PDB file of C-alpha atoms in Angstrom:
ATOM      1  CA  UNK K   3       0.000   0.000   0.000  1.00 51.00           C
ATOM      2  CA  UNK K   4       1.447   3.384  -0.940  1.00 50.00           C
ATOM      3  CA  UNK K   5       1.796   6.300   1.471  1.00 49.00           C
ATOM      4  CA  UNK K   6      -1.052   8.213  -0.239  1.00 50.00           C
ATOM      5  CA  UNK K   7      -3.539   5.397   0.099  1.00 51.00           C
ATOM      6  CA  UNK K   8      -5.554   5.089   3.280  1.00 49.00           C
ATOM      7  CA  UNK K   9      -6.637   1.910   4.933  1.00 53.00           C
ATOM      8  CA  UNK K  10     -10.295   1.210   4.767  1.00 51.00           C
ATOM      9  CA  UNK K  11     -12.107  -1.206   6.988  1.00 51.00           C
ATOM     10  CA  UNK K  12     -13.798  -3.902   5.012  1.00 54.00           C
ATOM     11  CA  UNK K  13     -17.310  -2.854   4.049  1.00 54.00           C
ATOM     12  CA  UNK K  14     -17.108   0.699   5.512  1.00 55.00           C
ATOM     13  CA  UNK K  15     -15.901   4.201   4.591  1.00 55.00           C
ATOM     14  CA  UNK K  16     -12.466   5.404   5.568  1.00 57.00           C
ATOM     15  CA  UNK K  17     -11.958   7.587   8.641  1.00 55.00           C
ATOM     16  CA  UNK K  18     -11.303  10.614   6.395  1.00 55.00           C
ATOM     17  CA  UNK K  19     -14.490   9.973   4.428  1.00 54.00           C
ATOM     18  CA  UNK K  20     -16.500   9.647   7.670  1.00 51.00           C
ATOM     19  CA  UNK K  21     -15.133  13.023   8.846  1.00 48.00           C
ATOM     20  CA  UNK K  22     -16.017  14.574   5.478  1.00 50.00           C
ATOM     21  CA  UNK K  23     -19.583  13.281   5.725  1.00 51.00           C
ATOM     22  CA  UNK K  24     -19.938  14.658   9.266  1.00 51.00           C
ATOM     23  CA  UNK K  25     -18.536  18.064   8.218  1.00 50.00           C
ATOM     24  CA  UNK K  26     -20.843  18.179   5.177  1.00 50.00           C
ATOM     25  CA  UNK K  27     -23.872  17.318   7.328  1.00 47.00           C
ATOM     26  CA  UNK K  28     -22.889  20.003   9.863  1.00 45.00           C
ATOM     27  CA  UNK K  29     -22.378  22.598   7.096  1.00 45.00           C
ATOM     28  CA  UNK K  30     -25.776  21.771   5.626  1.00 45.00           C
ATOM     29  CA  UNK K  31     -27.431  22.182   9.005  1.00 44.00           C
ATOM     30  CA  UNK K  32     -25.850  25.588   9.723  1.00 44.00           C
ATOM     31  CA  UNK K  33     -26.446  26.941   6.215  1.00 44.00           C
ATOM     32  CA  UNK K  34     -30.199  26.575   6.689  1.00 47.00           C
ATOM     33  CA  UNK K  35     -31.977  29.569   8.177  1.00 48.00           C
ATOM     34  CA  UNK K  36     -31.676  29.511  11.943  1.00 52.00           C
ATOM     35  CA  UNK K  37     -34.898  29.590  13.897  1.00 56.00           C
ATOM     36  CA  UNK K  38     -36.079  32.985  15.050  1.00 55.00           C
ATOM     37  CA  UNK K  39     -34.903  33.853  18.547  1.00 54.00           C
ATOM     38  CA  UNK K  40     -37.591  33.745  21.195  1.00 56.00           C
ATOM     39  CA  UNK K  41     -39.275  37.019  21.991  1.00 52.00           C
ATOM     40  CA  UNK K  42     -37.893  38.861  24.970  1.00 50.00           C
ATOM     41  CA  UNK K  43     -40.021  38.063  27.964  1.00 52.00           C
ATOM     42  CA  UNK K  44     -42.122  40.935  29.184  1.00 54.00           C
ATOM     43  CA  UNK K  45     -40.806  42.406  32.398  1.00 58.00           C
ATOM     44  CA  UNK K  46     -44.227  42.397  33.972  1.00 67.00           C
ATOM     45  CA  UNK K  47     -43.517  42.422  37.665  1.00 83.00           C
ATOM     46  CA  UNK K  48     -45.080  44.437  40.426  1.00 91.00           C
ATOM     47  CA  UNK K  49     -42.557  47.003  41.635  1.00 92.00           C
ATOM     48  CA  UNK K  50     -42.320  50.516  42.951  1.00 95.00           C
ATOM     49  CA  UNK K  51     -39.146  52.204  41.697  1.00 93.00           C
ATOM     50  CA  UNK K  52     -37.703  55.528  42.809  1.00 94.00           C
ATOM     51  CA  UNK K  53     -35.077  57.216  40.639  1.00 92.00           C
ATOM     52  CA  UNK K  54     -32.767  59.493  42.629  1.00 92.00           C
ATOM     53  CA  UNK K  55     -31.315  62.052  40.217  1.00 88.00           C
ATOM     54  CA  UNK K  56     -28.479  64.531  40.706  1.00 85.00           C
ATOM     55  CA  UNK K  57     -29.241  68.047  39.484  1.00 82.00           C
ATOM     56  CA  UNK K  58     -26.401  69.791  41.308  1.00 79.00           C
ATOM     57  CA  UNK K  59     -23.812  72.076  39.772  1.00 74.00           C
ATOM     58  CA  UNK K  60     -21.572  69.094  39.072  1.00 74.00           C
ATOM     59  CA  UNK K  61     -24.079  68.104  36.380  1.00 74.00           C
ATOM     60  CA  UNK K  62     -23.372  70.832  33.845  1.00 67.00           C
ATOM     61  CA  UNK K  63     -25.982  72.020  31.380  1.00 62.00           C
ATOM     62  CA  UNK K  64     -23.973  71.456  28.212  1.00 63.00           C
ATOM     63  CA  UNK K  65     -23.471  67.726  28.263  1.00 65.00           C
ATOM     64  CA  UNK K  66     -24.358  65.949  31.476  1.00 76.00           C
ATOM     65  CA  UNK K  67     -27.876  67.251  32.018  1.00 77.00           C
ATOM     66  CA  UNK K  68     -29.287  65.959  28.709  1.00 79.00           C
ATOM     67  CA  UNK K  69     -27.431  62.679  29.307  1.00 82.00           C
ATOM     68  CA  UNK K  70     -28.967  62.220  32.753  1.00 84.00           C
ATOM     69  CA  UNK K  71     -32.414  63.089  31.370  1.00 86.00           C
ATOM     70  CA  UNK K  72     -32.012  60.512  28.587  1.00 87.00           C
ATOM     71  CA  UNK K  73     -30.755  57.905  31.045  1.00 88.00           C
ATOM     72  CA  UNK K  74     -33.777  58.409  33.322  1.00 89.00           C
ATOM     73  CA  UNK K  75     -36.157  58.329  30.347  1.00 90.00           C
ATOM     74  CA  UNK K  76     -34.531  55.151  29.008  1.00 89.00           C
ATOM     75  CA  UNK K  77     -34.914  53.421  32.375  1.00 89.00           C
ATOM     76  CA  UNK K  78     -38.590  54.349  32.544  1.00 90.00           C
ATOM     77  CA  UNK K  79     -39.158  53.238  28.942  1.00 88.00           C
ATOM     78  CA  UNK K  80     -37.529  49.858  29.664  1.00 86.00           C
ATOM     79  CA  UNK K  81     -39.806  49.165  32.618  1.00 88.00           C
ATOM     80  CA  UNK K  82     -43.354  47.855  32.343  1.00 83.00           C
ATOM     81  CA  UNK K  83     -44.760  51.127  33.694  1.00 90.00           C
ATOM     82  CA  UNK K  84     -48.435  50.364  34.054  1.00 90.00           C
ATOM     83  CA  UNK K  85     -51.200  50.646  36.619  1.00 92.00           C
ATOM     84  CA  UNK K  86     -50.839  46.958  37.500  1.00 91.00           C
ATOM     85  CA  UNK K  87     -47.074  46.557  37.259  1.00 92.00           C
ATOM     86  CA  UNK K  88     -44.366  49.191  37.740  1.00 93.00           C
ATOM     87  CA  UNK K  89     -44.895  52.595  39.344  1.00 95.00           C
ATOM     88  CA  UNK K  90     -42.029  55.122  39.271  1.00 95.00           C
ATOM     89  CA  UNK K  91     -41.229  58.098  41.486  1.00 96.00           C
ATOM     90  CA  UNK K  92     -38.475  60.671  40.991  1.00 93.00           C
ATOM     91  CA  UNK K  93     -36.406  62.410  43.663  1.00 93.00           C
ATOM     92  CA  UNK K  94     -33.978  65.191  42.751  1.00 89.00           C
ATOM     93  CA  UNK K  95     -31.058  66.355  44.813  1.00 87.00           C
ATOM     94  CA  UNK K  96     -28.575  69.213  44.789  1.00 84.00           C
ATOM     95  CA  UNK K  97     -28.082  71.447  47.808  1.00 82.00           C
ATOM     96  CA  UNK K  98     -31.707  70.502  48.650  1.00 86.00           C
ATOM     97  CA  UNK K  99     -33.828  67.459  47.943  1.00 89.00           C
ATOM     98  CA  UNK K 100     -37.235  67.364  46.261  1.00 89.00           C
ATOM     99  CA  UNK K 101     -39.868  64.868  45.234  1.00 93.00           C
ATOM    100  CA  UNK K 102     -40.322  65.647  41.534  1.00 92.00           C
ATOM    101  CA  UNK K 103     -42.900  62.919  41.067  1.00 94.00           C
ATOM    102  CA  UNK K 104     -44.715  60.704  43.507  1.00 96.00           C
ATOM    103  CA  UNK K 105     -45.065  57.061  42.562  1.00 96.00           C
ATOM    104  CA  UNK K 106     -47.086  56.930  39.367  1.00 96.00           C
ATOM    105  CA  UNK K 107     -47.609  54.961  36.188  1.00 94.00           C
ATOM    106  CA  UNK K 108     -48.491  58.084  34.173  1.00 94.00           C
ATOM    107  CA  UNK K 109     -45.910  58.548  31.396  1.00 90.00           C
ATOM    108  CA  UNK K 110     -46.745  62.247  30.989  1.00 91.00           C
ATOM    109  CA  UNK K 111     -46.188  62.981  34.678  1.00 94.00           C
ATOM    110  CA  UNK K 112     -42.836  61.198  34.621  1.00 93.00           C
ATOM    111  CA  UNK K 113     -41.730  62.914  31.391  1.00 91.00           C
ATOM    112  CA  UNK K 114     -42.687  66.321  32.825  1.00 91.00           C
ATOM    113  CA  UNK K 115     -40.764  65.634  36.043  1.00 91.00           C
ATOM    114  CA  UNK K 116     -37.633  64.756  34.073  1.00 90.00           C
ATOM    115  CA  UNK K 117     -38.007  67.691  31.683  1.00 87.00           C
ATOM    116  CA  UNK K 118     -38.616  70.137  34.527  1.00 84.00           C
ATOM    117  CA  UNK K 119     -35.507  68.862  36.322  1.00 80.00           C
ATOM    118  CA  UNK K 120     -33.201  68.929  33.305  1.00 77.00           C
ATOM    119  CA  UNK K 121     -34.491  71.664  30.991  1.00 69.00           C
ATOM    120  CA  UNK K 122     -31.640  72.820  28.769  1.00 49.00           C
ATOM    121  CA  UNK K 123     -32.414  76.494  29.396  1.00 44.00           C
ATOM    122  CA  UNK K 124     -32.176  76.165  33.176  1.00 53.00           C
ATOM    123  CA  UNK K 125     -28.635  76.425  34.444  1.00 55.00           C
ATOM    124  CA  UNK K 126     -27.708  74.679  37.673  1.00 53.00           C
ATOM    125  CA  UNK K 127     -27.111  76.927  40.626  1.00 57.00           C
ATOM    126  CA  UNK K 128     -23.379  77.851  40.531  1.00 58.00           C
ATOM    127  CA  UNK K 129     -23.391  77.815  44.323  1.00 55.00           C
ATOM    128  CA  UNK K 130     -24.159  74.072  44.158  1.00 49.00           C
ATOM    129  CA  UNK K 131     -20.608  73.435  42.905  1.00 53.00           C
ATOM    130  CA  UNK K 132     -19.235  74.752  46.166  1.00 55.00           C
ATOM    131  CA  UNK K 133     -22.118  73.576  48.331  1.00 58.00           C
ATOM    132  CA  UNK K 134     -22.620  70.084  49.577  1.00 68.00           C
ATOM    133  CA  UNK K 135     -25.000  67.909  47.661  1.00 76.00           C
ATOM    134  CA  UNK K 136     -27.398  65.886  49.715  1.00 82.00           C
ATOM    135  CA  UNK K 137     -27.519  62.467  48.141  1.00 89.00           C
ATOM    136  CA  UNK K 138     -28.000  60.961  51.594  1.00 90.00           C
ATOM    137  CA  UNK K 139     -31.115  63.091  52.130  1.00 91.00           C
ATOM    138  CA  UNK K 140     -32.326  62.166  48.646  1.00 92.00           C
ATOM    139  CA  UNK K 141     -31.909  58.452  49.351  1.00 93.00           C
ATOM    140  CA  UNK K 142     -33.832  58.857  52.618  1.00 94.00           C
ATOM    141  CA  UNK K 143     -36.574  60.792  50.815  1.00 94.00           C
ATOM    142  CA  UNK K 144     -36.739  58.059  48.161  1.00 94.00           C
ATOM    143  CA  UNK K 145     -37.023  55.402  50.852  1.00 95.00           C
ATOM    144  CA  UNK K 146     -39.827  57.384  52.523  1.00 95.00           C
ATOM    145  CA  UNK K 147     -41.618  57.664  49.198  1.00 95.00           C
ATOM    146  CA  UNK K 148     -41.470  53.880  48.834  1.00 95.00           C
ATOM    147  CA  UNK K 149     -42.521  53.045  52.397  1.00 94.00           C
ATOM    148  CA  UNK K 150     -45.219  55.686  52.833  1.00 95.00           C
ATOM    149  CA  UNK K 151     -46.862  55.671  49.415  1.00 93.00           C
ATOM    150  CA  UNK K 152     -45.713  52.392  47.862  1.00 93.00           C
ATOM    151  CA  UNK K 153     -47.992  49.455  47.286  1.00 93.00           C
ATOM    152  CA  UNK K 154     -47.739  46.680  49.880  1.00 93.00           C
ATOM    153  CA  UNK K 155     -47.484  43.916  47.266  1.00 93.00           C
ATOM    154  CA  UNK K 156     -44.833  45.706  45.210  1.00 92.00           C
ATOM    155  CA  UNK K 157     -41.109  45.040  45.331  1.00 91.00           C
ATOM    156  CA  UNK K 158     -39.398  48.256  46.434  1.00 94.00           C
ATOM    157  CA  UNK K 159     -36.506  49.390  44.245  1.00 91.00           C
TER     158      UNK K 159
END
């Protein structure tokens, strides 16, 4: 038998031929259209969510403020905000803390709260850069919003 010939078991294909058949079968299976991916499951869970947003002087009007507003809007849009599922509240902090929106499922109320907090034509108070910002007070206010006005069956976030 020459060096280029391969040994073949009696009555069966050679090892190389078996590998070729397996590769061809695999290639045929992957060249077919793959099945559609499953739809993303709906995030329908019962939760009360409070966003605590910085509006201090460290969030400048030129770049950061629109970015924070978009971030907050994107979070709200990704949640199943609905009367029966997710309710959202918004707390703002700088040198003071404020409830911008109580827990709600109303998209217009939430959009207005974000727009009012981060309007492009409103400049942050320059004194806020030097003043302390009260994130701790804002977190406490957010917690109070959840415990005092949140739904008992809702997960608090």
